[in-house]
Amino acid sequence: MRQEVFMAGMGGQGVLLAGQLLAQAALEAGLELSWFPLYSPEVRGGRATCTLVIADGEVGSPVVGQPGSVILMDGIAVDNHLNRVRAGGLAVVNSSLAGDEIKRDDIDLVAIAATDVAVELGSEQATNMVLLGAYVQASGVVEAQAIEDALHRVLPERHHDYIPTNVAALQHGAQLAAEQLQ
Amino acid sequence: MPERQLITGNEAAAEGAIAGGCRYFFGYPITPQNKIPEYMSAHLPEIGGVYIQAESEVAAINMLYGAAATGAWAMTSSSSPGISLMQEGLSYMIGAELPCVLVNMVRGGPGLGNIAPAQSDYWLATRGAGHGDGRCLTFAPFSVQEIYDLIGQAFPIAQRYRNPVMILADAVLASMREPCVLRERLDPPEEKPAWAVGGRRRGRQRNIVNSLWTDPPVMEEVNLRIQQRYEEAAQNETRWTEHGADAPEILVCAYGISARICQTAIEHAAEAGIACRLIRPISLFPFPTEVIADWAQRVKKVLVVELSMGQFIEDVRLAVEGACPVEFFGRTGGVLVTPEEVAERIIEIA
């Protein structure tokens, strides 16, 4: 098993955190993995990406040209990266911030209005969790519960108040993905 | 299975150094290696060590000189422009036969460049170390675990050969997170080396640590001693790994992050019917010349992959000695290559 997921969005959307949670969940599941971030120097509004490779043996290259799956959190990410997904792969995209032009016939495409869902749940910042929940549901790479557990490990103690909102967002995302893939 | 922790390459470098016996750190901040001084500033004082944020890289390397002269196990870390500033101090340390460890998390250059991953400091690492005939013993890890393991070994190696040891990595290895198994922290030896300065206690002759030898035959003597140690290092510390086909058509040579990328690239090439073997030097100086020379006799072509315009390729060419064509693939300025692109290049030259 070797699964690659590339995540992209704007700085502040929690691209790196989503990747770290998935990485932590894979670690706890006893898998090998490599997570690496690339982002511009701006504190807010720059571009943020990370690449996560999960394997049950040697990870090999942490750098991936054509990933098997992607999570794209805004329109620029969709424009830049949707076409990179390998045929037969998976894309989870935030349709709240991307136009109607999200099209690929040769991959599983899960389009979720993640920002709208997150706002309804009380925090726009949970957008990344809605998308991550959808991704975990659609890919089956780790158990959903493992991401919830990872929140406790990865988030600093002072942010643990946000965990219930994040868990709700993960679950909503998972449910929406399950409905779309039926 | 021993417990694995998900840490960055920077954290692995810092904790690996502490676990290997480092107790003194002098440095000046620069991206993408700031997590190393941050970690050291938090953890060295806890165990009676010393962390000093110097006023510049020039100051940091000279603090390192002073600490090393007393026999302390000391290090610094920086990224490309900062390592440039340390060249004079490195030359003085080599001249004074002083051990130390330094980490270079290479970023895009030349000049101030950017904070993206690059391998364009190969010459700086393996040829550099300022003026004179000295060089840094240089090791290039390719995973978070290997950063942790190698830097721990770097301190005794530096002591053994009385020479600076450089750990050469890049912005991807610095910031990436991978599972890492941590060891128990070791203390540095209590007994100081015979050459260390420490006053004239118990009536012993004083030691002098110096790189100024005005009499040329004496300076030549120092140089010959240093070269003798490099020869010993070549015998004892030359390291590499090999992956892939036993009867390859193409030999791929890459180090550090490029070698990781090539691991997957040669699998893609194998799927396209081209058998490749990957040789990854871990030690860049001393360089694993013999193994590359040996394989060069048995392949159609050699492909060198590096994140620069072609620096590492010179050592490969010196090893191949014209036995077969040596082709190049690389990007620079902070641009990465992908396994797919490397595989395409392999197919193109095969």
Short mmCIF file of C-alpha atoms in Angstrom, two decimals:
data_model
loop_
_atom_site.label_atom_id
_atom_site.label_comp_id
_atom_site.label_asym_id
_atom_site.label_seq_id
_atom_site.Cartn_x
_atom_site.Cartn_y
_atom_site.Cartn_z
CA MET A 1 0.00 0.00 0.00
CA ARG A 2 1.28 3.45 -0.92
CA GLN A 3 -1.08 6.42 -0.80
CA GLU A 4 -0.16 9.98 -1.63
CA VAL A 5 -2.27 12.96 -0.72
CA PHE A 6 -1.40 16.49 -1.72
CA MET A 7 -3.20 19.32 0.09
CA ALA A 8 -3.33 22.96 -0.96
CA GLY A 9 -5.10 26.14 0.01
CA MET A 10 -4.45 29.65 1.23
CA GLY A 11 -2.35 30.36 4.30
CA GLY A 12 -4.52 30.30 7.43
CA GLN A 13 -6.93 27.64 6.15
CA GLY A 14 -5.20 24.90 8.07
CA VAL A 15 -3.71 22.97 5.16
CA LEU A 16 -0.66 21.96 7.20
CA LEU A 17 -2.73 21.02 10.27
CA ALA A 18 -4.98 18.77 8.21
CA GLY A 19 -1.87 17.03 6.90
CA GLN A 20 -0.35 16.69 10.34
CA LEU A 21 -3.51 15.10 11.75
CA LEU A 22 -3.57 12.54 8.98
CA ALA A 23 0.16 11.90 9.49
CA GLN A 24 -0.32 11.39 13.22
CA ALA A 25 -3.22 9.01 12.59
CA ALA A 26 -1.05 6.99 10.16
CA LEU A 27 1.78 6.86 12.71
CA GLU A 28 -0.58 5.50 15.37
CA ALA A 29 -1.80 2.90 12.87
CA GLY A 30 1.79 1.62 12.61
CA LEU A 31 2.30 2.84 9.03
CA GLU A 32 5.35 4.51 7.49
CA LEU A 33 4.87 8.06 6.31
CA SER A 34 6.47 11.26 5.17
CA TRP A 35 4.84 14.69 5.47
CA PHE A 36 6.37 17.82 4.04
CA PRO A 37 5.10 21.37 3.80
CA LEU A 38 5.86 24.03 1.23
CA TYR A 39 4.53 27.49 1.82
CA SER A 40 5.27 31.10 0.99
CA PRO A 41 6.75 33.36 3.70
CA GLU A 42 3.57 35.44 4.25
CA VAL A 43 1.80 34.90 7.60
CA ARG A 44 -1.67 35.21 6.01
CA GLY A 45 -2.89 34.97 2.45
CA GLY A 46 0.12 33.19 0.95
CA ARG A 47 -0.12 29.75 -0.60
CA ALA A 48 0.23 26.68 1.59
CA THR A 49 0.70 23.08 0.46
CA CYS A 50 1.73 19.84 2.02
CA THR A 51 2.38 16.37 0.67
CA LEU A 52 1.78 13.24 2.69
CA VAL A 53 2.88 9.80 1.56
CA ILE A 54 1.62 6.86 3.62
CA ALA A 55 2.92 3.34 3.02
CA ASP A 56 3.04 -0.04 4.68
CA GLY A 57 6.68 -0.36 3.58
CA GLU A 58 9.37 2.07 2.48
CA VAL A 59 7.89 5.49 1.68
CA GLY A 60 10.32 6.34 -1.14
CA SER A 61 9.95 9.83 -2.54
CA PRO A 62 8.24 12.37 -0.27
CA VAL A 63 7.88 14.53 -3.39
CA VAL A 64 5.07 13.55 -5.76
CA GLY A 65 4.44 14.99 -9.21
CA GLN A 66 1.10 13.32 -9.93
CA PRO A 67 -0.52 12.45 -6.61
CA GLY A 68 -3.07 9.69 -6.22
CA SER A 69 -5.29 12.05 -4.24
CA VAL A 70 -5.68 15.72 -3.34
CA ILE A 71 -7.55 17.96 -0.92
CA LEU A 72 -8.00 21.39 -2.49
CA MET A 73 -9.29 24.08 -0.18
CA ASP A 74 -9.88 27.04 -2.50
CA GLY A 75 -10.31 28.03 -6.15
CA ILE A 76 -6.63 28.77 -6.78
CA ALA A 77 -5.72 25.32 -5.44
CA VAL A 78 -8.30 23.74 -7.78
CA ASP A 79 -6.99 25.73 -10.76
CA ASN A 80 -3.38 24.80 -10.03
CA HIS A 81 -3.58 21.22 -8.88
CA LEU A 82 -6.78 19.37 -9.91
CA ASN A 83 -5.24 18.41 -13.25
CA ARG A 84 -2.25 16.82 -11.49
CA VAL A 85 -4.28 13.98 -9.93
CA ARG A 86 -3.44 10.59 -11.47
CA ALA A 87 -6.25 9.01 -13.48
CA GLY A 88 -8.30 6.78 -11.21
CA GLY A 89 -7.41 8.96 -8.21
CA LEU A 90 -9.45 10.99 -5.75
CA ALA A 91 -10.00 14.74 -5.32
CA VAL A 92 -11.80 16.36 -2.40
CA VAL A 93 -12.48 20.01 -3.19
CA ASN A 94 -14.03 22.93 -1.34
CA SER A 95 -16.83 24.02 -3.67
CA SER A 96 -17.61 27.01 -1.41
CA LEU A 97 -14.48 28.76 -2.69
CA ALA A 98 -14.11 27.22 -6.14
CA GLY A 99 -16.17 28.05 -9.24
CA ASP A 100 -18.47 25.69 -11.11
CA GLU A 101 -15.66 24.58 -13.38
CA ILE A 102 -14.63 21.65 -11.20
CA LYS A 103 -14.47 18.82 -13.74
CA ARG A 104 -12.53 15.57 -14.07
CA ASP A 105 -14.29 12.51 -15.44
CA ASP A 106 -11.42 10.11 -14.83
CA ILE A 107 -11.18 10.45 -11.03
CA ASP A 108 -13.47 10.26 -8.00
CA LEU A 109 -14.42 13.86 -7.37
CA VAL A 110 -15.98 14.82 -4.03
CA ALA A 111 -17.08 18.47 -4.06
CA ILE A 112 -18.21 19.77 -0.69
CA ALA A 113 -19.27 23.29 0.30
CA ALA A 114 -16.92 22.97 3.24
CA THR A 115 -16.70 26.62 4.20
CA ASP A 116 -20.53 26.90 4.30
CA VAL A 117 -20.74 23.74 6.40
CA ALA A 118 -18.07 25.03 8.78
CA VAL A 119 -19.83 28.40 9.15
CA GLU A 120 -23.08 26.57 10.00
CA LEU A 121 -21.17 24.63 12.65
CA GLY A 122 -20.06 27.92 14.18
CA SER A 123 -16.48 28.25 12.93
CA GLU A 124 -15.27 29.01 9.43
CA GLN A 125 -11.85 27.80 10.59
CA ALA A 126 -13.19 24.24 10.69
CA THR A 127 -13.30 24.19 6.86
CA ASN A 128 -10.18 22.05 6.76
CA MET A 129 -11.77 19.49 9.11
CA VAL A 130 -14.88 19.15 6.93
CA LEU A 131 -12.63 18.39 3.95
CA LEU A 132 -10.38 16.06 5.94
CA GLY A 133 -13.41 14.14 7.23
CA ALA A 134 -14.62 13.77 3.66
CA TYR A 135 -11.18 12.62 2.52
CA VAL A 136 -10.84 9.98 5.22
CA GLN A 137 -14.32 8.67 4.39
CA ALA A 138 -13.62 8.56 0.66
CA SER A 139 -10.09 7.13 0.83
CA GLY A 140 -10.35 4.83 3.83
CA VAL A 141 -6.63 5.39 4.42
CA VAL A 142 -7.11 5.53 8.22
CA GLU A 143 -10.07 5.09 10.60
CA ALA A 144 -12.15 8.23 11.24
CA GLN A 145 -11.64 7.72 14.97
CA ALA A 146 -7.85 7.92 14.48
CA ILE A 147 -8.18 11.53 13.26
CA GLU A 148 -10.27 12.44 16.31
CA ASP A 149 -7.59 10.88 18.53
CA ALA A 150 -4.88 12.74 16.64
CA LEU A 151 -6.56 16.07 17.46
CA HIS A 152 -5.67 15.48 21.11
CA ARG A 153 -2.04 14.67 20.24
CA VAL A 154 -1.39 17.37 17.65
CA LEU A 155 -3.32 20.39 18.96
CA PRO A 156 -1.65 22.26 21.82
CA GLU A 157 -3.57 21.96 25.12
CA ARG A 158 -4.79 25.59 24.92
CA HIS A 159 -6.72 24.75 21.75
CA HIS A 160 -8.46 21.64 23.07
CA ASP A 161 -11.66 23.70 23.56
CA TYR A 162 -12.05 23.60 19.78
CA ILE A 163 -11.95 19.81 19.55
CA PRO A 164 -15.76 19.26 19.74
CA THR A 165 -16.32 21.69 16.83
CA ASN A 166 -13.55 19.99 14.87
CA VAL A 167 -14.98 16.54 15.52
CA ALA A 168 -18.43 17.71 14.38
CA ALA A 169 -16.83 19.13 11.22
CA LEU A 170 -14.96 15.87 10.53
CA GLN A 171 -18.20 13.90 10.92
CA HIS A 172 -20.21 16.24 8.70
CA GLY A 173 -17.56 16.02 6.00
CA ALA A 174 -17.53 12.24 6.20
CA GLN A 175 -21.31 12.07 5.91
CA LEU A 176 -21.42 14.37 2.88
CA ALA A 177 -18.69 12.36 1.16
CA ALA A 178 -20.53 9.09 1.85
CA GLU A 179 -23.70 10.55 0.31
CA GLN A 180 -21.86 11.76 -2.80
CA LEU A 181 -20.06 8.47 -3.37
CA GLN A 182 -23.20 6.33 -3.04
CA MET B 1 8.35 -2.13 17.84
CA PRO B 2 10.21 0.71 19.64
CA GLU B 3 8.17 3.87 20.08
CA ARG B 4 8.25 6.14 17.05
CA GLN B 5 7.78 9.87 17.25
CA LEU B 6 6.63 12.11 14.44
CA ILE B 7 9.25 14.86 14.33
CA THR B 8 10.75 17.23 11.76
CA GLY B 9 14.25 16.93 10.34
CA ASN B 10 15.23 20.05 12.28
CA GLU B 11 14.03 18.51 15.54
CA ALA B 12 15.84 15.27 14.67
CA ALA B 13 19.07 17.21 14.09
CA ALA B 14 18.76 19.00 17.44
CA GLU B 15 17.68 16.01 19.54
CA GLY B 16 20.14 13.71 17.72
CA ALA B 17 22.98 16.10 18.57
CA ILE B 18 21.97 16.21 22.24
CA ALA B 19 21.62 12.42 22.32
CA GLY B 20 25.08 12.15 20.75
CA GLY B 21 26.68 14.24 23.49
CA CYS B 22 26.50 17.84 22.22
CA ARG B 23 26.29 20.27 25.13
CA TYR B 24 27.13 23.62 23.48
CA PHE B 25 25.27 25.38 20.69
CA PHE B 26 26.09 28.74 19.11
CA GLY B 27 24.03 30.04 16.23
CA TYR B 28 22.19 32.82 14.47
CA PRO B 29 18.66 32.42 13.08
CA ILE B 30 17.93 31.75 9.43
CA THR B 31 15.09 29.90 7.69
CA PRO B 32 14.65 26.94 7.09
CA GLN B 33 16.61 25.71 10.12
CA ASN B 34 15.24 27.91 12.93
CA LYS B 35 13.69 24.94 14.70
CA ILE B 36 17.19 23.69 15.52
CA PRO B 37 18.25 26.71 17.62
CA GLU B 38 14.70 26.92 19.01
CA TYR B 39 14.92 23.30 20.21
CA MET B 40 18.44 23.77 21.55
CA SER B 41 17.48 26.92 23.45
CA ALA B 42 14.66 25.00 25.13
CA HIS B 43 16.48 21.75 25.89
CA LEU B 44 20.24 22.36 26.33
CA PRO B 45 19.86 24.42 29.54
CA GLU B 46 17.69 21.63 31.03
CA ILE B 47 20.67 19.28 31.01
CA GLY B 48 23.37 21.75 32.03
CA GLY B 49 24.32 22.64 28.47
CA VAL B 50 24.84 26.08 26.98
CA TYR B 51 22.86 27.78 24.21
CA ILE B 52 24.00 31.16 22.92
CA GLN B 53 22.32 33.14 20.19
CA ALA B 54 25.25 34.97 18.68
CA GLU B 55 25.04 38.42 17.11
CA SER B 56 25.96 36.98 13.70
CA GLU B 57 27.13 33.80 11.99
CA VAL B 58 30.69 35.13 12.11
CA ALA B 59 30.42 35.40 15.89
CA ALA B 60 28.77 31.97 16.16
CA ILE B 61 31.56 30.13 14.32
CA ASN B 62 34.21 31.86 16.43
CA MET B 63 32.34 30.96 19.64
CA LEU B 64 32.40 27.41 18.33
CA TYR B 65 36.18 27.71 17.84
CA GLY B 66 36.60 28.78 21.45
CA ALA B 67 34.38 26.05 22.86
CA ALA B 68 35.99 23.35 20.68
CA ALA B 69 39.47 24.46 21.82
CA THR B 70 38.54 23.54 25.40
CA GLY B 71 37.46 20.04 24.30
CA ALA B 72 33.73 20.78 24.50
CA TRP B 73 31.36 18.90 22.18
CA ALA B 74 29.86 21.84 20.36
CA MET B 75 27.88 22.64 17.22
CA THR B 76 26.22 25.29 15.11
CA SER B 77 23.56 25.16 12.45
CA SER B 78 22.61 27.49 9.65
CA SER B 79 21.43 27.65 6.07
CA SER B 80 23.35 28.55 2.92
CA PRO B 81 24.04 32.31 3.29
CA GLY B 82 24.91 31.77 6.96
CA ILE B 83 27.30 28.95 6.10
CA SER B 84 29.01 31.29 3.60
CA LEU B 85 29.65 33.72 6.46
CA MET B 86 31.20 30.92 8.54
CA GLN B 87 33.85 29.95 5.98
CA GLU B 88 36.71 31.91 7.53
CA GLY B 89 36.07 30.42 10.96
CA LEU B 90 35.90 26.91 9.50
CA SER B 91 39.28 27.36 7.84
CA TYR B 92 40.75 28.51 11.15
CA MET B 93 39.26 25.52 12.97
CA ILE B 94 40.71 23.12 10.40
CA GLY B 95 44.08 24.88 10.71
CA ALA B 96 43.90 24.63 14.50
CA GLU B 97 42.83 20.96 14.19
CA LEU B 98 39.60 21.51 16.10
CA PRO B 99 36.52 19.26 15.94
CA CYS B 100 32.98 20.58 15.64
CA VAL B 101 29.68 19.71 13.99
CA LEU B 102 27.69 22.01 11.78
CA VAL B 103 24.38 21.53 10.01
CA ASN B 104 23.58 23.20 6.68
CA MET B 105 19.89 23.08 5.74
CA VAL B 106 20.46 24.26 2.18
CA ARG B 107 18.11 26.80 0.57
CA GLY B 108 17.85 28.25 -2.91
CA GLY B 109 20.66 30.60 -3.94
CA PRO B 110 22.99 32.24 -4.87
CA GLY B 111 22.76 35.41 -2.80
CA LEU B 112 19.99 35.72 -0.27
CA GLY B 113 17.99 33.44 -2.57
CA ASN B 114 14.86 31.96 -1.03
CA ILE B 115 13.77 29.48 1.63
CA ALA B 116 12.98 26.60 -0.72
CA PRO B 117 14.91 23.30 -0.92
CA ALA B 118 18.17 23.11 -2.88
CA GLN B 119 21.41 21.14 -3.11
CA SER B 120 23.48 23.95 -4.56
CA ASP B 121 25.90 24.04 -1.60
CA TYR B 122 27.62 20.78 -2.59
CA TRP B 123 30.83 22.58 -3.51
CA LEU B 124 30.59 24.83 -0.46
CA ALA B 125 30.27 21.73 1.74
CA THR B 126 32.82 19.43 0.13
CA ARG B 127 35.32 21.91 -1.37
CA GLY B 128 34.67 24.88 0.87
CA ALA B 129 35.64 25.40 4.49
CA GLY B 130 37.29 28.68 3.53
CA HIS B 131 40.85 29.04 2.29
CA GLY B 132 43.70 26.57 2.51
CA ASP B 133 43.90 22.83 1.90
CA GLY B 134 41.27 21.86 4.48
CA ARG B 135 37.82 20.38 3.91
CA CYS B 136 34.83 19.46 6.03
CA LEU B 137 34.02 15.79 6.46
CA THR B 138 30.52 15.86 4.97
CA PHE B 139 27.55 13.55 5.44
CA ALA B 140 24.20 13.77 3.63
CA PRO B 141 21.23 12.09 5.32
CA PHE B 142 18.06 11.35 3.33
CA SER B 143 15.42 10.83 6.01
CA VAL B 144 14.48 12.21 9.41
CA GLN B 145 15.73 9.04 11.11
CA GLU B 146 19.04 9.26 9.29
CA ILE B 147 19.50 12.92 10.28
CA TYR B 148 19.01 11.84 13.88
CA ASP B 149 21.39 8.88 13.61
CA LEU B 150 24.14 10.60 11.60
CA ILE B 151 24.42 13.72 13.71
CA GLY B 152 24.86 11.56 16.79
CA GLN B 153 27.76 9.81 15.07
CA ALA B 154 29.18 13.11 13.79
CA PHE B 155 30.50 14.21 17.21
CA PRO B 156 32.84 11.24 17.81
CA ILE B 157 33.89 11.38 14.15
CA ALA B 158 34.80 15.07 14.51
CA GLN B 159 36.82 14.26 17.63
CA ARG B 160 38.58 11.31 16.04
CA TYR B 161 39.77 13.27 13.00
CA ARG B 162 40.04 16.66 14.79
CA ASN B 163 38.13 18.31 11.96
CA PRO B 164 34.74 19.98 11.41
CA VAL B 165 31.98 17.61 10.27
CA MET B 166 29.11 19.00 8.21
CA ILE B 167 25.65 17.48 8.03
CA LEU B 168 24.32 18.59 4.64
CA ALA B 169 20.55 18.50 4.14
CA ASP B 170 17.95 20.83 2.60
CA ALA B 171 14.69 22.65 3.25
CA VAL B 172 12.53 19.56 2.59
CA LEU B 173 14.47 17.36 5.01
CA ALA B 174 14.51 20.23 7.53
CA SER B 175 10.77 20.72 7.61
CA MET B 176 9.42 17.27 6.83
CA ARG B 177 7.95 15.04 9.51
CA GLU B 178 8.64 11.34 9.61
CA PRO B 179 8.52 8.67 12.31
CA CYS B 180 11.78 8.59 14.24
CA VAL B 181 13.01 6.21 16.95
CA LEU B 182 14.91 8.14 19.61
CA ARG B 183 17.76 6.71 21.74
CA GLU B 184 18.74 7.46 25.29
CA ARG B 185 20.83 10.63 25.52
CA LEU B 186 24.58 10.01 25.97
CA ASP B 187 26.91 12.26 27.93
CA PRO B 188 30.11 13.46 26.26
CA PRO B 189 33.26 11.81 27.69
CA GLU B 190 34.38 13.35 30.98
CA GLU B 191 38.03 13.23 30.09
CA LYS B 192 39.12 16.09 27.84
CA PRO B 193 41.37 15.36 24.84
CA ALA B 194 45.12 15.76 25.41
CA TRP B 195 45.29 18.77 23.08
CA ALA B 196 42.46 20.77 24.74
CA VAL B 197 43.29 24.08 26.41
CA GLY B 198 42.48 24.27 30.11
CA GLY B 199 45.26 26.12 31.92
CA ARG B 200 48.41 24.65 33.46
CA ARG B 201 46.74 22.50 36.08
CA ARG B 202 48.95 20.08 38.01
CA GLY B 203 52.08 21.53 36.49
CA ARG B 204 51.47 20.14 32.99
CA GLN B 205 52.77 21.95 29.93
CA ARG B 206 50.27 24.39 28.51
CA ASN B 207 48.49 23.51 25.26
CA ILE B 208 48.38 26.05 22.47
CA VAL B 209 45.57 25.99 19.91
CA ASN B 210 46.60 28.00 16.91
CA SER B 211 46.47 28.12 13.11
CA LEU B 212 49.33 30.60 12.60
CA TRP B 213 52.53 28.81 11.57
CA THR B 214 54.91 31.34 10.02
CA ASP B 215 57.57 28.78 9.16
CA PRO B 216 56.44 27.12 5.88
CA PRO B 217 57.89 23.65 6.64
CA VAL B 218 56.00 23.65 9.94
CA MET B 219 52.78 24.74 8.19
CA GLU B 220 53.36 21.99 5.63
CA GLU B 221 53.75 19.49 8.47
CA VAL B 222 50.35 20.55 9.85
CA ASN B 223 48.83 20.14 6.38
CA LEU B 224 50.31 16.66 5.95
CA ARG B 225 48.88 15.65 9.32
CA ILE B 226 45.44 16.92 8.26
CA GLN B 227 45.66 15.06 4.92
CA GLN B 228 46.70 11.90 6.74
CA ARG B 229 43.50 12.14 8.78
CA TYR B 230 41.43 12.60 5.60
CA GLU B 231 43.01 9.41 4.26
CA GLU B 232 42.10 7.59 7.46
CA ALA B 233 38.57 8.98 7.19
CA ALA B 234 38.37 7.65 3.62
CA GLN B 235 39.26 4.19 4.96
CA ASN B 236 36.83 4.27 7.88
CA GLU B 237 33.98 6.65 7.15
CA THR B 238 33.11 6.20 3.46
CA ARG B 239 29.43 5.32 3.37
CA TRP B 240 26.78 4.74 0.75
CA THR B 241 23.66 2.68 0.06
CA GLU B 242 22.51 0.87 -3.07
CA HIS B 243 18.96 0.16 -4.25
CA GLY B 244 17.44 -1.47 -7.28
CA ALA B 245 18.39 -3.87 -10.05
CA ASP B 246 21.36 -6.26 -9.82
CA ALA B 247 21.98 -6.11 -13.59
CA PRO B 248 21.19 -2.46 -14.35
CA GLU B 249 21.22 -0.68 -17.66
CA ILE B 250 21.41 2.75 -16.01
CA LEU B 251 23.26 3.68 -12.83
CA VAL B 252 21.53 6.58 -11.03
CA CYS B 253 23.64 8.61 -8.60
CA ALA B 254 21.93 10.97 -6.15
CA TYR B 255 22.33 12.03 -2.53
CA GLY B 256 20.03 13.45 0.17
CA ILE B 257 16.50 14.39 -0.86
CA SER B 258 17.25 13.71 -4.54
CA ALA B 259 18.07 10.10 -3.66
CA ARG B 260 14.66 9.76 -1.99
CA ILE B 261 13.02 11.05 -5.15
CA CYS B 262 15.14 8.67 -7.25
CA GLN B 263 14.09 5.65 -5.15
CA THR B 264 10.58 6.06 -6.51
CA ALA B 265 11.78 7.19 -9.96
CA ILE B 266 13.71 3.94 -10.56
CA GLU B 267 10.55 1.99 -9.69
CA HIS B 268 8.67 3.96 -12.37
CA ALA B 269 11.54 3.26 -14.79
CA ALA B 270 11.43 -0.45 -13.96
CA GLU B 271 7.71 -0.45 -14.83
CA ALA B 272 8.73 1.00 -18.21
CA GLY B 273 11.21 -1.89 -18.62
CA ILE B 274 14.45 -0.06 -17.75
CA ALA B 275 16.56 -1.64 -15.01
CA CYS B 276 18.28 0.94 -12.82
CA ARG B 277 20.49 0.81 -9.78
CA LEU B 278 20.65 3.78 -7.41
CA ILE B 279 23.86 4.58 -5.58
CA ARG B 280 23.38 7.07 -2.79
CA PRO B 281 26.54 8.45 -1.21
CA ILE B 282 25.96 9.14 2.48
CA SER B 283 29.47 10.49 2.96
CA LEU B 284 30.21 13.17 0.33
CA PHE B 285 33.72 13.75 1.62
CA PRO B 286 35.12 11.12 1.81
CA PHE B 287 33.39 10.19 -1.46
CA PRO B 288 32.49 6.56 -2.34
CA THR B 289 34.54 6.67 -5.53
CA GLU B 290 35.30 2.96 -5.82
CA VAL B 291 31.75 1.65 -5.84
CA ILE B 292 30.72 4.14 -8.54
CA ALA B 293 33.85 3.33 -10.58
CA ASP B 294 33.05 -0.37 -10.28
CA TRP B 295 29.42 -0.05 -11.42
CA ALA B 296 30.36 2.38 -14.21
CA GLN B 297 32.17 -0.52 -15.91
CA ARG B 298 28.96 -2.53 -16.01
CA VAL B 299 26.26 -0.06 -17.14
CA LYS B 300 25.34 1.69 -20.36
CA LYS B 301 25.08 5.15 -18.80
CA VAL B 302 25.18 7.00 -15.50
CA LEU B 303 22.49 9.55 -14.61
CA VAL B 304 23.23 12.14 -11.93
CA VAL B 305 20.23 13.80 -10.27
CA GLU B 306 20.71 16.81 -8.01
CA LEU B 307 18.98 20.06 -7.05
CA SER B 308 21.64 22.28 -8.55
CA MET B 309 23.02 23.04 -11.98
CA GLY B 310 25.63 20.29 -11.61
CA GLN B 311 28.06 20.18 -8.67
CA PHE B 312 27.84 16.62 -7.29
CA ILE B 313 28.16 15.43 -10.91
CA GLU B 314 31.85 16.43 -10.86
CA ASP B 315 32.66 13.87 -8.14
CA VAL B 316 30.68 11.24 -10.04
CA ARG B 317 32.59 12.04 -13.25
CA LEU B 318 35.90 11.79 -11.40
CA ALA B 319 34.80 8.34 -10.19
CA VAL B 320 33.51 7.16 -13.59
CA GLU B 321 36.74 8.33 -15.32
CA GLY B 322 35.16 8.16 -18.76
CA ALA B 323 34.11 4.52 -18.47
CA CYS B 324 30.65 5.46 -19.77
CA PRO B 325 28.63 8.63 -20.53
CA VAL B 326 27.46 10.61 -17.49
CA GLU B 327 24.12 12.36 -18.03
CA PHE B 328 22.57 15.06 -15.84
CA PHE B 329 19.14 15.97 -14.55
CA GLY B 330 18.55 18.75 -12.06
CA ARG B 331 16.60 21.87 -11.17
CA THR B 332 17.85 24.76 -9.10
CA GLY B 333 16.86 27.92 -7.25
CA GLY B 334 14.56 26.06 -4.89
CA VAL B 335 12.66 24.08 -7.55
CA LEU B 336 12.14 20.37 -6.81
CA VAL B 337 12.28 17.51 -9.29
CA THR B 338 9.54 14.89 -9.17
CA PRO B 339 9.95 11.10 -9.47
CA GLU B 340 7.90 11.25 -12.68
CA GLU B 341 10.31 13.77 -14.25
CA VAL B 342 13.37 11.72 -13.24
CA ALA B 343 11.75 8.58 -14.69
CA GLU B 344 11.12 10.43 -17.97
CA ARG B 345 14.77 11.47 -18.10
CA ILE B 346 15.86 7.86 -17.47
CA ILE B 347 13.64 6.67 -20.33
CA GLU B 348 15.00 9.45 -22.56
CA ILE B 349 18.67 8.49 -22.08
CA ALA B 350 18.21 4.70 -21.99
#
